[in-house]
JSON list of C-alpha atoms in Angstrom, two decimals:
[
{"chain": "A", "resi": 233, "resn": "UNK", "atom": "CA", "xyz": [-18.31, -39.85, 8.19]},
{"chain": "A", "resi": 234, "resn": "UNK", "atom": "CA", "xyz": [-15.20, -39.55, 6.17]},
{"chain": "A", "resi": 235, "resn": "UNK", "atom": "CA", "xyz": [-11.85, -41.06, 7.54]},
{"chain": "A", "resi": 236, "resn": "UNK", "atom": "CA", "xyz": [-9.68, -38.39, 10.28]},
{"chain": "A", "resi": 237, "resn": "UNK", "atom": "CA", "xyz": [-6.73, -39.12, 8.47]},
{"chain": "A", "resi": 238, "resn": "UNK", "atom": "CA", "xyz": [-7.98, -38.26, 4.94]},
{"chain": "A", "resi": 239, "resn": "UNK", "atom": "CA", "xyz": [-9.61, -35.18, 6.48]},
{"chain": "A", "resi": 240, "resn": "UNK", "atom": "CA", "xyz": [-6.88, -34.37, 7.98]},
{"chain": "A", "resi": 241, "resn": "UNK", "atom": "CA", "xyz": [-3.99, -34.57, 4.58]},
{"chain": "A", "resi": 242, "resn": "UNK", "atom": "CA", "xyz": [-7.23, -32.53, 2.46]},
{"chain": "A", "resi": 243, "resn": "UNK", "atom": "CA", "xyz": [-6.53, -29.67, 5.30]},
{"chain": "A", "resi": 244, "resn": "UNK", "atom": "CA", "xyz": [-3.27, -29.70, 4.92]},
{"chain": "A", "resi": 245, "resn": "UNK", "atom": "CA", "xyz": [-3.50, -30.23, 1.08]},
{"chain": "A", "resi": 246, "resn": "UNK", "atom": "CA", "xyz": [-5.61, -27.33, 0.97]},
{"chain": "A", "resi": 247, "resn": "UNK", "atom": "CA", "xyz": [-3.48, -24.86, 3.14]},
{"chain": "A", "resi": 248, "resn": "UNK", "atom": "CA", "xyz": [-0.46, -25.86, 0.82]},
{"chain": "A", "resi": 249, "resn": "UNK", "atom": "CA", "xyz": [-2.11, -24.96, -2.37]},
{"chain": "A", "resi": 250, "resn": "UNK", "atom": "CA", "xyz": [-3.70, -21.49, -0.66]},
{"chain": "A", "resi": 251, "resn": "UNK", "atom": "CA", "xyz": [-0.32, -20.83, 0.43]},
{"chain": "A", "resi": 252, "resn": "UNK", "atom": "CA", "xyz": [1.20, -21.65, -2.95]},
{"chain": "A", "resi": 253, "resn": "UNK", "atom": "CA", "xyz": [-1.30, -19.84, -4.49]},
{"chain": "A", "resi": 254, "resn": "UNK", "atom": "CA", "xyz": [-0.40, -16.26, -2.34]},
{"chain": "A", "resi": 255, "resn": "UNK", "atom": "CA", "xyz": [3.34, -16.78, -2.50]},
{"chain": "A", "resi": 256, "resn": "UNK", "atom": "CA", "xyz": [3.32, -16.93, -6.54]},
{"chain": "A", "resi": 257, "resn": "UNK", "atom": "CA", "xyz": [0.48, -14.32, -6.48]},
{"chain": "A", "resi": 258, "resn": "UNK", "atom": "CA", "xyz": [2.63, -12.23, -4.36]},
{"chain": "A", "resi": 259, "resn": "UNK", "atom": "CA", "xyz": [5.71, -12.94, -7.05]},
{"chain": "A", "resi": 260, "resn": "UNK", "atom": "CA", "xyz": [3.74, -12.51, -10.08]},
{"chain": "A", "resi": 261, "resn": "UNK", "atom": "CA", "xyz": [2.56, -9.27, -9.24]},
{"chain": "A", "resi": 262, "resn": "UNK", "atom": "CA", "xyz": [6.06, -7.99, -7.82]},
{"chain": "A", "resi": 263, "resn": "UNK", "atom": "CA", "xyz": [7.24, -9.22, -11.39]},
{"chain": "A", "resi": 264, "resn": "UNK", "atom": "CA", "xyz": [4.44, -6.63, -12.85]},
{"chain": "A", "resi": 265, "resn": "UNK", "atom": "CA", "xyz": [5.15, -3.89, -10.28]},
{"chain": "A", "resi": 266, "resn": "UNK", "atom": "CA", "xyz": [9.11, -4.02, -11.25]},
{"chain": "A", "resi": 267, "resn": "UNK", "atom": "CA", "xyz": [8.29, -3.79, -15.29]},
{"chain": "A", "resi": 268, "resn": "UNK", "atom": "CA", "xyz": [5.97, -1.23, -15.05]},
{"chain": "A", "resi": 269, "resn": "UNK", "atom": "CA", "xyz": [8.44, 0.86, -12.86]},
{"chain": "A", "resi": 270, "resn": "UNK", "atom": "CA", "xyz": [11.32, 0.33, -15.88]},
{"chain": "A", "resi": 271, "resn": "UNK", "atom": "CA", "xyz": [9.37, 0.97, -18.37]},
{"chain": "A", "resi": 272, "resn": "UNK", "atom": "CA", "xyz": [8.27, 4.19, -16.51]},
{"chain": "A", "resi": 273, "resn": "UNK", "atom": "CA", "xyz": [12.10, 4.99, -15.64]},
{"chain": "A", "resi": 274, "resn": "UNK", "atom": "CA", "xyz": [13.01, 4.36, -19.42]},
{"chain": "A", "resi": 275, "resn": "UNK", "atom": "CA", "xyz": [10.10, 7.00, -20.10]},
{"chain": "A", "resi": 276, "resn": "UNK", "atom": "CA", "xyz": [11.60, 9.67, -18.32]},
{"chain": "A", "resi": 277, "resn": "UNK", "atom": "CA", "xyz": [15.12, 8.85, -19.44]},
{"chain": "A", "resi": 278, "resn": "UNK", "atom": "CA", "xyz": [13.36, 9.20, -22.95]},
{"chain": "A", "resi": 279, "resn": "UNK", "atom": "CA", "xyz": [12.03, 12.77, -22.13]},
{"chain": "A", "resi": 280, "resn": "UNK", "atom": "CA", "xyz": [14.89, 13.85, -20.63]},
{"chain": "A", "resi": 281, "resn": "UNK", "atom": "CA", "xyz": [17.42, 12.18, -23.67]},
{"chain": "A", "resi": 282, "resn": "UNK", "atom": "CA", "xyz": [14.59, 14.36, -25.97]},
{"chain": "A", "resi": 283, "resn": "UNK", "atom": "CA", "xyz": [14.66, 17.75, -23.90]},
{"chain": "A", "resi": 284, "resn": "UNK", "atom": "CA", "xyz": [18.94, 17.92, -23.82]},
{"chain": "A", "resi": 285, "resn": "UNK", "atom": "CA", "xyz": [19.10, 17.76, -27.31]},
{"chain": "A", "resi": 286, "resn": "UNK", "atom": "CA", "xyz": [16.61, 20.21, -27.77]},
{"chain": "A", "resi": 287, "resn": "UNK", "atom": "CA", "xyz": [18.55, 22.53, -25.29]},
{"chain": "A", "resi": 288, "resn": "UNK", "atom": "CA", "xyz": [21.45, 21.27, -27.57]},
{"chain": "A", "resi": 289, "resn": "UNK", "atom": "CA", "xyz": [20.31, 22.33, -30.36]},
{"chain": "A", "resi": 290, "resn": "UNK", "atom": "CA", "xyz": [19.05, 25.72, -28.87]},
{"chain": "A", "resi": 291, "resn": "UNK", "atom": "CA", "xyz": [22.25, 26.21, -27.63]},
{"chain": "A", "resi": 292, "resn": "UNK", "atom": "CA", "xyz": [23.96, 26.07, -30.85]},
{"chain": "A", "resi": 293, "resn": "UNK", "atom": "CA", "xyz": [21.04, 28.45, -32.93]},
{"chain": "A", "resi": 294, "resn": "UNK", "atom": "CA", "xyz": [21.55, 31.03, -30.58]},
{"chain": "A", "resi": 295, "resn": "UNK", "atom": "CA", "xyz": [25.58, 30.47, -30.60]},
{"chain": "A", "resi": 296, "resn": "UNK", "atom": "CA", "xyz": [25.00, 31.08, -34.41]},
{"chain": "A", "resi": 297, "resn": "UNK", "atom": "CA", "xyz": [22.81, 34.28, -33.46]},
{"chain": "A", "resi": 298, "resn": "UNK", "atom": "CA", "xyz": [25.32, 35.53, -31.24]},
{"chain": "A", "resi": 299, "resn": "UNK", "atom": "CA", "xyz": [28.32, 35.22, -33.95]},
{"chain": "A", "resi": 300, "resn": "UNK", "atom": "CA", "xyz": [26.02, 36.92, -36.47]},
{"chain": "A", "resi": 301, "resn": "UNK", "atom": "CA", "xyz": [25.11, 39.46, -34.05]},
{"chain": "A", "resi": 302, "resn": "UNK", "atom": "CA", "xyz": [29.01, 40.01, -33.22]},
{"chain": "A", "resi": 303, "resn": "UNK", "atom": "CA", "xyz": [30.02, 40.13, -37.03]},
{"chain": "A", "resi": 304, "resn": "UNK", "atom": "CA", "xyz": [27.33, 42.76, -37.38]},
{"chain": "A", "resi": 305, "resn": "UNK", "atom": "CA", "xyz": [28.62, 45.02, -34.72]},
{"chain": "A", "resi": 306, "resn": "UNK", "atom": "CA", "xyz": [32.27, 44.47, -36.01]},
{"chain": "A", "resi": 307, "resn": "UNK", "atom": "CA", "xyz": [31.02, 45.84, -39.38]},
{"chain": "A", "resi": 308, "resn": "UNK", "atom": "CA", "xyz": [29.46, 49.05, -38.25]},
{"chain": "A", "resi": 309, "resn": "UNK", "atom": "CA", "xyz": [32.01, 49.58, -36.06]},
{"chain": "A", "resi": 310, "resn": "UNK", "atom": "CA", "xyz": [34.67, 49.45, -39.20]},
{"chain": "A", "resi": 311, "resn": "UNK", "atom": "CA", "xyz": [31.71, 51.39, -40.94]},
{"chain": "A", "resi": 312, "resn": "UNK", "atom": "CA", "xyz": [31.66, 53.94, -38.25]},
{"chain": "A", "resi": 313, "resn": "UNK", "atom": "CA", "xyz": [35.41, 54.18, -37.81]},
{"chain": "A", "resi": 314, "resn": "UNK", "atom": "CA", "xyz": [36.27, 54.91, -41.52]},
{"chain": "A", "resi": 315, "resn": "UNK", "atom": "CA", "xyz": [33.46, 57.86, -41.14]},
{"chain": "A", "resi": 316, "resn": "UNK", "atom": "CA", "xyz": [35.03, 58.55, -39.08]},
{"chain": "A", "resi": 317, "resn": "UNK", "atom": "CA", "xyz": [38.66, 59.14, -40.56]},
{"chain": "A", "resi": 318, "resn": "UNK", "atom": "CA", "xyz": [36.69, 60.45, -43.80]},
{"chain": "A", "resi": 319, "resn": "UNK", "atom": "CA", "xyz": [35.19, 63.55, -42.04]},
{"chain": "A", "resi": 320, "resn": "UNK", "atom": "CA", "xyz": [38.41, 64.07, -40.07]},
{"chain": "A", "resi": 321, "resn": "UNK", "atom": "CA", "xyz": [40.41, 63.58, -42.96]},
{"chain": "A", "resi": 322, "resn": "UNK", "atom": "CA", "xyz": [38.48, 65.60, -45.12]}
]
């Protein structure tokens, strides 16, 4: 039969490494957990980054419609106005 005492330092021996084993287990993987969840965040802020200056850029093509649109009607109206004055005035 072996010696108490050495029986007794490989118990506690091996409940030090088991419990050294769990804690950096337990570290490691909250070290995994917390990457993945930036690189996740960073994701999104990507997408979102990408989708405002598409709205951005939306924004300003249909500003450019709208100032198009506006010179358009500014035209005719000049157009119609001068008929206008022609048929009264003639």
């Amino acid at each position: 039969m072996a010696n108490p005492q050495v029986i007794k330092i490989q118990r506690v021996l091996l409940t030090g490494c088991v419990a050294s084993i769990t804690v950096l287990g337990a570290w490691y993987g909250a070290g995994l957990k917390t990457n993945q969840e930036l690189k996740q965040r960073q994701s999104a802020d990507d997408i979102e980054s990408q989708r405002l200056a598409q709205l951005l850029q939306l924004k300003r093509d249909l500003e450019a419609d709208r100032q198009s649109l506006e010179k358009r009607i500014a035209d005719l109206d000049k157009k119609r106005a001068s008929a206008n004055t022609s048929i009264s005035g003639g």
